[in-house]
CSV table of C-alpha atoms in Angstrom, one decimal:
chain,number,residue,atom,x,y,z
A,1,UNK,CA,1.7,10.7,-5.4
A,2,UNK,CA,1.7,13.0,-2.5
A,3,UNK,CA,3.0,16.5,-1.7
A,4,UNK,CA,5.3,17.3,1.1
A,5,UNK,CA,7.9,19.8,2.3
A,6,UNK,CA,11.6,18.9,2.9
A,7,UNK,CA,12.3,19.0,6.6
A,8,UNK,CA,15.9,17.8,6.6
A,9,UNK,CA,18.3,14.9,5.7
A,10,UNK,CA,18.8,11.5,7.2
A,11,UNK,CA,22.3,10.4,7.8
A,12,UNK,CA,23.2,6.9,8.0
A,13,UNK,CA,26.6,5.1,8.0
A,14,UNK,CA,25.8,1.4,8.2
A,15,UNK,CA,23.3,0.6,5.4
A,16,UNK,CA,22.6,-0.9,2.0
A,17,UNK,CA,25.4,0.2,-0.6
A,18,UNK,CA,22.8,1.5,-2.8
A,19,UNK,CA,22.4,4.5,-0.5
A,20,UNK,CA,26.1,5.6,-0.8
A,21,UNK,CA,26.2,9.0,-2.3
A,22,UNK,CA,22.5,9.5,-2.2
A,23,UNK,CA,20.6,12.0,-0.4
A,24,UNK,CA,17.8,10.8,1.8
A,25,UNK,CA,15.3,13.5,2.6
A,26,UNK,CA,12.8,13.8,5.5
A,27,UNK,CA,9.5,15.0,3.8
A,28,UNK,CA,6.7,16.2,6.0
A,29,UNK,CA,3.5,15.5,4.3
A,30,UNK,CA,1.2,18.5,3.8
A,31,UNK,CA,-2.4,19.2,2.7
A,32,UNK,CA,-2.8,21.1,-0.7
A,33,UNK,CA,-3.2,24.2,1.7
A,34,UNK,CA,0.2,23.6,3.0
A,35,UNK,CA,-0.7,22.4,6.5
A,36,UNK,CA,1.3,19.5,7.8
A,37,UNK,CA,-0.7,16.3,8.3
A,38,UNK,CA,1.6,15.0,11.0
A,39,UNK,CA,2.9,12.2,8.8
A,40,UNK,CA,6.1,11.9,7.0
A,41,UNK,CA,8.3,9.7,4.8
A,42,UNK,CA,11.9,9.2,3.9
A,43,UNK,CA,12.6,9.6,0.2
A,44,UNK,CA,15.6,9.7,-2.2
A,45,UNK,CA,16.2,12.9,-3.8
A,46,UNK,CA,16.4,13.1,-7.6
A,47,UNK,CA,15.8,16.7,-8.5
A,48,UNK,CA,18.1,18.5,-6.0
A,49,UNK,CA,15.5,19.6,-3.5
A,50,UNK,CA,16.6,21.5,-0.4
A,51,UNK,CA,15.1,22.2,3.2
A,52,UNK,CA,12.0,23.9,3.3
A,53,UNK,CA,11.1,23.3,-0.6
A,54,UNK,CA,7.6,21.8,-1.4
A,55,UNK,CA,8.0,18.5,-3.3
A,56,UNK,CA,6.1,16.0,-5.2
A,57,UNK,CA,6.8,12.4,-3.8
A,58,UNK,CA,6.2,9.0,-5.7
A,59,UNK,CA,5.6,6.5,-3.0
A,60,UNK,CA,5.8,3.2,-5.2
A,61,UNK,CA,8.6,0.9,-5.5
A,62,UNK,CA,8.6,-0.2,-9.1
A,63,UNK,CA,8.3,3.3,-10.4
A,64,UNK,CA,11.0,4.5,-7.9
A,65,UNK,CA,13.5,2.0,-9.1
A,66,UNK,CA,12.9,3.2,-12.7
A,67,UNK,CA,13.6,6.7,-11.7
A,68,UNK,CA,17.1,5.9,-10.3
A,69,UNK,CA,17.8,3.4,-13.2
A,70,UNK,CA,18.4,0.5,-10.9
A,71,UNK,CA,16.0,-2.4,-11.0
A,72,UNK,CA,17.4,-3.8,-7.7
A,73,UNK,CA,17.4,-0.7,-5.7
A,74,UNK,CA,16.0,-1.1,-2.1
A,75,UNK,CA,13.7,1.9,-2.7
A,76,UNK,CA,10.2,2.9,-2.2
A,77,UNK,CA,9.8,6.7,-2.2
A,78,UNK,CA,11.5,9.3,-4.5
A,79,UNK,CA,11.3,13.1,-4.7
A,80,UNK,CA,10.3,13.4,-8.4
A,81,UNK,CA,9.4,17.2,-8.6
A,82,UNK,CA,9.6,20.6,-6.9
A,83,UNK,CA,6.2,22.2,-6.6
A,84,UNK,CA,5.8,25.7,-8.0
A,85,UNK,CA,2.0,26.1,-7.2
A,86,UNK,CA,-1.0,24.2,-6.2
A,87,UNK,CA,-4.6,25.4,-7.0
B,1,UNK,CA,10.7,4.3,3.7
B,2,UNK,CA,10.1,5.1,7.3
B,3,UNK,CA,12.1,5.6,10.5
B,4,UNK,CA,11.7,3.6,13.6
B,5,UNK,CA,13.3,2.2,16.7
B,6,UNK,CA,14.1,-1.6,17.3
B,7,UNK,CA,11.9,-2.7,20.2
B,8,UNK,CA,12.7,-6.4,20.2
B,9,UNK,CA,12.6,-9.5,18.1
B,10,UNK,CA,9.9,-11.9,17.1
B,11,UNK,CA,10.4,-15.7,17.7
B,12,UNK,CA,8.6,-18.1,15.6
B,13,UNK,CA,9.2,-21.9,15.3
B,14,UNK,CA,6.4,-22.9,13.0
B,15,UNK,CA,6.8,-20.7,9.8
B,16,UNK,CA,8.0,-20.4,6.2
B,17,UNK,CA,11.5,-21.9,5.7
B,18,UNK,CA,12.7,-18.5,4.4
B,19,UNK,CA,12.7,-17.2,8.1
B,20,UNK,CA,15.2,-20.0,9.3
B,21,UNK,CA,18.2,-18.3,10.6
B,22,UNK,CA,16.9,-14.7,10.0
B,23,UNK,CA,16.2,-12.1,12.7
B,24,UNK,CA,12.8,-10.6,12.7
B,25,UNK,CA,12.8,-7.3,14.5
B,26,UNK,CA,9.7,-5.4,16.0
B,27,UNK,CA,10.3,-1.9,14.9
B,28,UNK,CA,8.3,1.0,16.5
B,29,UNK,CA,7.7,3.7,14.0
B,30,UNK,CA,8.9,7.2,15.1
B,31,UNK,CA,8.4,10.7,14.1
B,32,UNK,CA,11.4,12.6,12.9
B,33,UNK,CA,11.7,14.1,16.4
B,34,UNK,CA,12.0,10.5,17.8
B,35,UNK,CA,8.4,10.4,19.3
B,36,UNK,CA,6.7,6.9,18.8
B,37,UNK,CA,3.7,7.1,16.5
B,38,UNK,CA,2.0,4.1,18.0
B,39,UNK,CA,2.3,2.0,15.0
B,40,UNK,CA,5.0,-0.6,14.3
B,41,UNK,CA,6.0,-3.3,11.8
B,42,UNK,CA,8.0,-6.6,11.8
B,43,UNK,CA,11.1,-6.3,9.5
B,44,UNK,CA,13.8,-8.7,8.6
B,45,UNK,CA,17.2,-7.4,9.6
B,46,UNK,CA,20.0,-6.9,7.1
B,47,UNK,CA,22.4,-4.5,8.9
B,48,UNK,CA,22.9,-6.1,12.3
B,49,UNK,CA,20.6,-3.6,14.2
B,50,UNK,CA,20.1,-4.2,17.8
B,51,UNK,CA,17.4,-3.2,20.3
B,52,UNK,CA,17.1,0.6,21.0
B,53,UNK,CA,18.8,1.5,17.7
B,54,UNK,CA,17.1,3.8,15.2
B,55,UNK,CA,16.8,2.2,11.8
B,56,UNK,CA,15.6,3.1,8.2
B,57,UNK,CA,13.0,0.5,7.0
B,58,UNK,CA,12.0,-0.3,3.6
B,59,UNK,CA,8.4,-1.4,3.5
B,60,UNK,CA,7.9,-2.7,-0.1
B,61,UNK,CA,8.0,-6.2,-1.3
B,62,UNK,CA,9.8,-6.2,-4.6
B,63,UNK,CA,12.6,-4.1,-3.1
B,64,UNK,CA,12.8,-6.2,0.0
B,65,UNK,CA,13.3,-9.3,-2.0
B,66,UNK,CA,16.2,-7.7,-4.1
B,67,UNK,CA,18.0,-7.0,-0.8
B,68,UNK,CA,17.9,-10.5,0.5
B,69,UNK,CA,18.9,-11.9,-2.9
B,70,UNK,CA,15.8,-14.2,-3.1
B,71,UNK,CA,13.0,-13.4,-5.7
B,72,UNK,CA,10.6,-15.8,-4.1
B,73,UNK,CA,10.9,-14.6,-0.4
B,74,UNK,CA,7.7,-14.1,1.5
B,75,UNK,CA,8.8,-10.7,2.6
B,76,UNK,CA,7.8,-7.0,2.6
B,77,UNK,CA,9.7,-5.0,5.4
B,78,UNK,CA,13.6,-5.0,5.6
B,79,UNK,CA,15.8,-2.8,7.9
B,80,UNK,CA,18.1,-1.3,5.3
B,81,UNK,CA,20.1,1.1,7.5
B,82,UNK,CA,21.1,2.4,11.0
B,83,UNK,CA,20.2,6.1,11.5
B,84,UNK,CA,23.0,8.3,12.6
B,85,UNK,CA,21.2,11.7,12.5
B,86,UNK,CA,18.1,13.3,11.2
B,87,UNK,CA,17.8,17.0,10.6
C,1,UNK,CA,-9.9,2.4,-6.5
C,2,UNK,CA,-11.2,5.6,-4.9
C,3,UNK,CA,-13.6,8.4,-5.7
C,4,UNK,CA,-12.6,12.1,-5.3
C,5,UNK,CA,-13.2,15.6,-6.7
C,6,UNK,CA,-10.7,17.7,-8.7
C,7,UNK,CA,-9.6,20.7,-6.4
C,8,UNK,CA,-7.1,22.1,-8.8
C,9,UNK,CA,-3.7,21.4,-10.5
C,10,UNK,CA,-0.2,21.1,-9.5
C,11,UNK,CA,2.5,23.1,-11.2
C,12,UNK,CA,5.9,21.9,-11.2
C,13,UNK,CA,8.9,23.3,-13.5
C,14,UNK,CA,11.8,21.2,-12.1
C,15,UNK,CA,10.8,17.5,-12.2
C,16,UNK,CA,11.1,14.2,-14.0
C,17,UNK,CA,10.8,14.6,-17.8
C,18,UNK,CA,7.7,12.1,-17.7
C,19,UNK,CA,5.7,15.0,-16.3
C,20,UNK,CA,6.3,17.4,-19.3
C,21,UNK,CA,3.1,18.1,-20.9
C,22,UNK,CA,0.9,16.2,-18.5
C,23,UNK,CA,-1.7,17.6,-16.1
C,24,UNK,CA,-1.3,16.7,-12.5
C,25,UNK,CA,-4.5,17.0,-10.7
C,26,UNK,CA,-5.1,17.5,-7.0
C,27,UNK,CA,-8.0,15.2,-6.0
C,28,UNK,CA,-9.7,15.4,-2.6
C,29,UNK,CA,-11.0,12.0,-1.6
C,30,UNK,CA,-14.8,11.8,-1.0
C,31,UNK,CA,-17.1,9.6,0.8
C,32,UNK,CA,-19.8,7.9,-1.6
C,33,UNK,CA,-22.2,10.6,-0.2
C,34,UNK,CA,-19.7,13.3,-1.5
C,35,UNK,CA,-18.3,14.4,1.8
C,36,UNK,CA,-14.7,15.2,2.0
C,37,UNK,CA,-12.6,12.8,3.8
C,38,UNK,CA,-9.8,15.3,4.6
C,39,UNK,CA,-7.2,13.1,2.6
C,40,UNK,CA,-6.1,13.8,-1.0
C,41,UNK,CA,-3.7,12.7,-3.7
C,42,UNK,CA,-2.0,13.9,-6.7
C,43,UNK,CA,-2.9,12.1,-10.0
C,44,UNK,CA,-2.2,12.3,-13.6
C,45,UNK,CA,-5.1,13.0,-15.7
C,46,UNK,CA,-6.1,10.7,-18.7
C,47,UNK,CA,-9.6,11.7,-19.1
C,48,UNK,CA,-9.7,15.4,-19.4
C,49,UNK,CA,-11.2,15.9,-15.9
C,50,UNK,CA,-11.7,19.4,-14.7
C,51,UNK,CA,-11.8,21.2,-11.5
C,52,UNK,CA,-14.9,20.4,-9.5
C,53,UNK,CA,-15.5,17.2,-11.3
C,54,UNK,CA,-16.1,13.8,-9.4
C,55,UNK,CA,-13.4,11.3,-10.6
C,56,UNK,CA,-12.4,7.6,-10.2
C,57,UNK,CA,-8.8,7.3,-9.3
C,58,UNK,CA,-6.8,4.3,-9.8
C,59,UNK,CA,-4.0,4.4,-7.0
C,60,UNK,CA,-1.6,1.6,-8.1
C,61,UNK,CA,1.7,2.0,-10.0
C,62,UNK,CA,1.8,-0.9,-12.4
C,63,UNK,CA,-1.8,-0.4,-13.7
C,64,UNK,CA,-1.1,3.3,-13.8
C,65,UNK,CA,2.0,2.8,-16.0
C,66,UNK,CA,-0.2,0.7,-18.3
C,67,UNK,CA,-2.8,3.3,-18.9
C,68,UNK,CA,-0.1,6.0,-19.8
C,69,UNK,CA,1.5,3.3,-22.2
C,70,UNK,CA,4.9,3.8,-20.5
C,71,UNK,CA,6.5,0.9,-18.3
C,72,UNK,CA,9.0,3.2,-16.9
C,73,UNK,CA,6.7,6.1,-15.8
C,74,UNK,CA,7.3,7.4,-12.2
C,75,UNK,CA,3.7,7.1,-11.6
C,76,UNK,CA,1.2,5.8,-9.0
C,77,UNK,CA,-2.1,7.5,-9.3
C,78,UNK,CA,-4.0,8.2,-12.4
C,79,UNK,CA,-7.6,9.6,-13.0
C,80,UNK,CA,-9.2,6.9,-15.0
C,81,UNK,CA,-12.9,8.0,-15.2
C,82,UNK,CA,-15.4,11.0,-14.6
C,83,UNK,CA,-18.3,9.8,-12.2
C,84,UNK,CA,-21.8,10.3,-13.5
C,85,UNK,CA,-23.6,8.8,-10.4
C,86,UNK,CA,-23.1,6.6,-7.3
C,87,UNK,CA,-25.9,4.5,-5.7
D,1,UNK,CA,4.7,-7.8,8.0
D,2,UNK,CA,2.4,-7.5,10.9
D,3,UNK,CA,1.3,-9.5,14.0
D,4,UNK,CA,-2.3,-10.5,14.9
D,5,UNK,CA,-4.4,-13.0,16.4
D,6,UNK,CA,-6.7,-15.5,14.7
D,7,UNK,CA,-10.2,-14.5,15.6
D,8,UNK,CA,-12.1,-17.1,13.1
D,9,UNK,CA,-12.6,-18.2,9.7
D,10,UNK,CA,-14.4,-16.9,6.7
D,11,UNK,CA,-16.7,-19.1,4.8
D,12,UNK,CA,-17.6,-18.4,1.1
D,13,UNK,CA,-19.4,-20.6,-1.3
D,14,UNK,CA,-19.5,-18.3,-4.4
D,15,UNK,CA,-15.9,-17.2,-4.9
D,16,UNK,CA,-12.8,-17.4,-7.2
D,17,UNK,CA,-11.8,-21.2,-7.6
D,18,UNK,CA,-8.4,-20.4,-6.0
D,19,UNK,CA,-10.2,-20.4,-2.8
D,20,UNK,CA,-11.5,-23.9,-3.0
D,21,UNK,CA,-10.1,-25.9,-0.1
D,22,UNK,CA,-8.2,-23.0,1.4
D,23,UNK,CA,-8.7,-21.6,4.8
D,24,UNK,CA,-9.3,-18.0,5.0
D,25,UNK,CA,-8.6,-16.6,8.5
D,26,UNK,CA,-9.9,-13.5,10.2
D,27,UNK,CA,-6.8,-12.0,11.9
D,28,UNK,CA,-7.2,-9.1,14.3
D,29,UNK,CA,-4.1,-6.9,14.4
D,30,UNK,CA,-2.4,-6.5,17.6
D,31,UNK,CA,0.3,-4.4,19.1
D,32,UNK,CA,3.5,-5.9,20.2
D,33,UNK,CA,2.0,-5.9,23.7
D,34,UNK,CA,-0.9,-8.1,22.4
D,35,UNK,CA,-3.5,-5.3,22.6
D,36,UNK,CA,-6.0,-5.3,19.5
D,37,UNK,CA,-5.6,-2.3,17.3
D,38,UNK,CA,-9.1,-2.6,16.0
D,39,UNK,CA,-8.1,-3.3,12.7
D,40,UNK,CA,-8.1,-6.8,10.8
D,41,UNK,CA,-7.4,-8.5,7.7
D,42,UNK,CA,-8.5,-11.6,5.9
D,43,UNK,CA,-5.5,-14.0,5.1
D,44,UNK,CA,-4.9,-17.5,3.6
D,45,UNK,CA,-3.5,-19.9,6.0
D,46,UNK,CA,-0.2,-21.6,5.2
D,47,UNK,CA,1.0,-22.9,8.6
D,48,UNK,CA,-2.0,-24.6,10.2
D,49,UNK,CA,-2.9,-21.6,12.5
D,50,UNK,CA,-6.0,-22.0,14.7
D,51,UNK,CA,-8.3,-19.7,16.5
D,52,UNK,CA,-6.6,-17.6,19.2
D,53,UNK,CA,-3.1,-18.1,18.1
D,54,UNK,CA,-0.8,-15.3,17.5
D,55,UNK,CA,0.4,-15.2,14.0
D,56,UNK,CA,2.9,-13.3,11.5
D,57,UNK,CA,1.0,-12.1,8.4
D,58,UNK,CA,2.5,-11.1,5.1
D,59,UNK,CA,0.3,-8.5,3.6
D,60,UNK,CA,1.9,-8.1,0.0
D,61,UNK,CA,0.7,-9.7,-3.1
D,62,UNK,CA,3.7,-10.9,-5.1
D,63,UNK,CA,5.2,-12.6,-1.9
D,64,UNK,CA,2.0,-14.0,-1.0
D,65,UNK,CA,1.6,-15.6,-4.6
D,66,UNK,CA,5.3,-17.1,-4.1
D,67,UNK,CA,4.2,-18.9,-0.8
D,68,UNK,CA,1.3,-20.6,-2.4
D,69,UNK,CA,3.2,-21.5,-5.5
D,70,UNK,CA,0.8,-19.9,-7.9
D,71,UNK,CA,1.7,-16.7,-9.9
D,72,UNK,CA,-1.9,-16.1,-10.8
D,73,UNK,CA,-3.6,-16.3,-7.2
D,74,UNK,CA,-5.9,-13.6,-6.6
D,75,UNK,CA,-4.2,-13.0,-3.1
D,76,UNK,CA,-2.6,-10.3,-0.9
D,77,UNK,CA,-2.2,-11.7,2.6
D,78,UNK,CA,-0.9,-14.9,4.0
D,79,UNK,CA,-0.3,-16.2,7.5
D,80,UNK,CA,3.5,-17.2,7.3
D,81,UNK,CA,4.3,-18.0,10.8
D,82,UNK,CA,3.0,-18.7,14.3
D,83,UNK,CA,4.4,-16.4,16.9
D,84,UNK,CA,6.1,-18.0,20.0
D,85,UNK,CA,7.3,-14.7,21.6
D,86,UNK,CA,7.9,-11.1,21.1
D,87,UNK,CA,10.3,-9.0,23.1
E,1,UNK,CA,-8.0,-8.9,1.8
E,2,UNK,CA,-10.9,-7.3,3.5
E,3,UNK,CA,-14.5,-7.7,4.0
E,4,UNK,CA,-17.2,-5.1,3.0
E,5,UNK,CA,-20.9,-4.8,2.0
E,6,UNK,CA,-22.0,-3.7,-1.4
E,7,UNK,CA,-23.6,-0.3,-1.0
E,8,UNK,CA,-24.3,0.4,-4.7
E,9,UNK,CA,-22.8,0.9,-8.2
E,10,UNK,CA,-20.7,3.6,-9.8
E,11,UNK,CA,-21.7,4.8,-13.1
E,12,UNK,CA,-19.2,6.5,-15.5
E,13,UNK,CA,-19.6,7.3,-19.1
E,14,UNK,CA,-16.1,9.0,-19.8
E,15,UNK,CA,-13.5,6.5,-18.7
E,16,UNK,CA,-10.9,4.0,-19.6
E,17,UNK,CA,-12.2,1.4,-22.2
E,18,UNK,CA,-11.5,-1.5,-19.7
E,19,UNK,CA,-14.4,-0.5,-17.7
E,20,UNK,CA,-17.0,-0.7,-20.6
E,21,UNK,CA,-19.5,-3.3,-19.7
E,22,UNK,CA,-18.0,-4.0,-16.2
E,23,UNK,CA,-19.8,-3.3,-13.0
E,24,UNK,CA,-18.0,-1.1,-10.5
E,25,UNK,CA,-19.3,-1.6,-6.9
E,26,UNK,CA,-19.0,0.7,-4.0
E,27,UNK,CA,-18.0,-1.4,-1.1
E,28,UNK,CA,-18.3,-0.2,2.4
E,29,UNK,CA,-15.7,-1.7,4.7
E,30,UNK,CA,-17.0,-3.6,7.6
E,31,UNK,CA,-15.5,-4.9,10.8
E,32,UNK,CA,-15.8,-8.8,11.3
E,33,UNK,CA,-18.9,-8.1,13.4
E,34,UNK,CA,-20.6,-6.3,10.5
E,35,UNK,CA,-20.1,-2.8,11.6
E,36,UNK,CA,-19.2,-0.2,9.1
E,37,UNK,CA,-15.7,1.2,9.5
E,38,UNK,CA,-16.5,4.4,7.6
E,39,UNK,CA,-14.0,3.6,4.9
E,40,UNK,CA,-15.0,2.2,1.4
E,41,UNK,CA,-13.4,1.3,-1.9
E,42,UNK,CA,-14.5,1.0,-5.4
E,43,UNK,CA,-14.2,-2.6,-6.8
E,44,UNK,CA,-14.8,-4.4,-10.0
E,45,UNK,CA,-17.4,-7.3,-9.7
E,46,UNK,CA,-16.3,-10.8,-10.7
E,47,UNK,CA,-18.8,-12.9,-8.8
E,48,UNK,CA,-22.2,-11.3,-9.4
E,49,UNK,CA,-22.5,-9.6,-6.0
E,50,UNK,CA,-25.6,-7.4,-5.4
E,51,UNK,CA,-26.5,-4.5,-3.1
E,52,UNK,CA,-26.4,-5.5,0.5
E,53,UNK,CA,-24.4,-8.6,0.0
E,54,UNK,CA,-21.3,-9.1,2.1
E,55,UNK,CA,-18.2,-9.6,0.0
E,56,UNK,CA,-14.5,-10.4,0.1
E,57,UNK,CA,-12.3,-7.8,-1.7
E,58,UNK,CA,-8.8,-8.3,-3.1
E,59,UNK,CA,-7.1,-4.8,-3.0
E,60,UNK,CA,-4.0,-5.4,-4.9
E,61,UNK,CA,-3.4,-4.7,-8.6
E,62,UNK,CA,-1.3,-7.7,-9.8
E,63,UNK,CA,-3.7,-10.3,-8.4
E,64,UNK,CA,-6.6,-8.2,-9.6
E,65,UNK,CA,-5.4,-8.2,-13.2
E,66,UNK,CA,-4.9,-11.9,-13.1
E,67,UNK,CA,-8.5,-12.4,-12.0
E,68,UNK,CA,-9.8,-10.3,-15.0
E,69,UNK,CA,-7.6,-12.1,-17.4
E,70,UNK,CA,-6.0,-8.8,-18.6
E,71,UNK,CA,-2.4,-8.0,-17.6
E,72,UNK,CA,-2.9,-4.4,-18.7
E,73,UNK,CA,-6.1,-3.7,-16.9
E,74,UNK,CA,-6.2,-0.3,-14.9
E,75,UNK,CA,-7.3,-2.0,-11.8
E,76,UNK,CA,-6.6,-2.4,-8.1
E,77,UNK,CA,-9.7,-3.8,-6.5
E,78,UNK,CA,-11.9,-6.7,-7.3
E,79,UNK,CA,-14.7,-8.5,-5.3
E,80,UNK,CA,-13.5,-12.1,-5.4
E,81,UNK,CA,-16.2,-13.8,-3.2
E,82,UNK,CA,-19.6,-13.5,-1.5
E,83,UNK,CA,-19.3,-14.2,2.3
E,84,UNK,CA,-21.5,-16.8,3.7
E,85,UNK,CA,-20.3,-16.6,7.3
E,86,UNK,CA,-17.6,-15.0,9.5
E,87,UNK,CA,-16.6,-16.5,13.0
């Protein structure tokens, strides 16, 4: 799993029906010290994370599908926690 | 999942039968700001994306096979959405 | 699998219930010579590893779920051993 | 999936029985413009690709095993097509 | 799959029981020309590979578990062959 910060949302009209009503977050990857690594990923929110919050992201398809309760979801990355502290 | 821009198509005559009649897109990876990262991937289209369009790509085999409805597809990357906006 | 050193813990209040009572470790990746690579990952502890210890990390979801005995765990990385020596 | 060019073959006498009689190709990764990226992978041939040919490679274990028709194959990367054109 | 050279062994006393009696090898990744890439991985030996030998490594969990005949093994990387020649 990796840590990142929510940078915004992705809006998409034409897409797979699974994404209807789901929030797709842009998450900038960060080091444990909070420095951006320059990399990012797009993850489905499951904890109500908002812009600027530090989050824990699971980047693995089978686990991601378990979280959303849908074994056929076209999904790889999910925000699974909001980070309070690191250290 | 990642975001990229459709740069063109891949044409292949000798290949696995699964690819017959499917469109294989070259997708250049981009940052959320729209800068190319220099990396790319080849993805099967499922939303009718065309050259120059910004797309959401799922890069995970089991989810990709669910989308095309074929549990035996030799597949890892699928375009699952057209991006309207990021931010 | 990869080798790293425990740099600390991640604290998260709002998260998936699976993480309740589990220790999430920040593991800095290292070369076999013990130099940090600059990369890290967040892994669930299963061997009682503490800060500063060198550990073996499995970074693969299906195997990780087997270790914790939960086929639905939202999990990819698990500390599976404490390293005594390399060489 | 990624695109690369066949650079040669890997010969191995002591190995897992699955590899007996299979051709293992060294595939140099390339950009869509045909520049080598400096990275490579070892892939099982399934389309009769030869040295110097540009190929499409699937780098995902479950799909790779479907292609060779063996659910227990120790396999991750398979050449699934010969590339005619990109663009 | 990737090619590397065995640089040594990893010793671990406190670990998952699966690793009891198994040899964990440190494998330095190499280019097809035999230059180290600077990256490495830890892999379970299945072919009797020794220090300095060039090996083929499968880095994928489900296939790795098939090789060791244990569907619950906490495992991702396995040495599956000794390389005689590349080219």
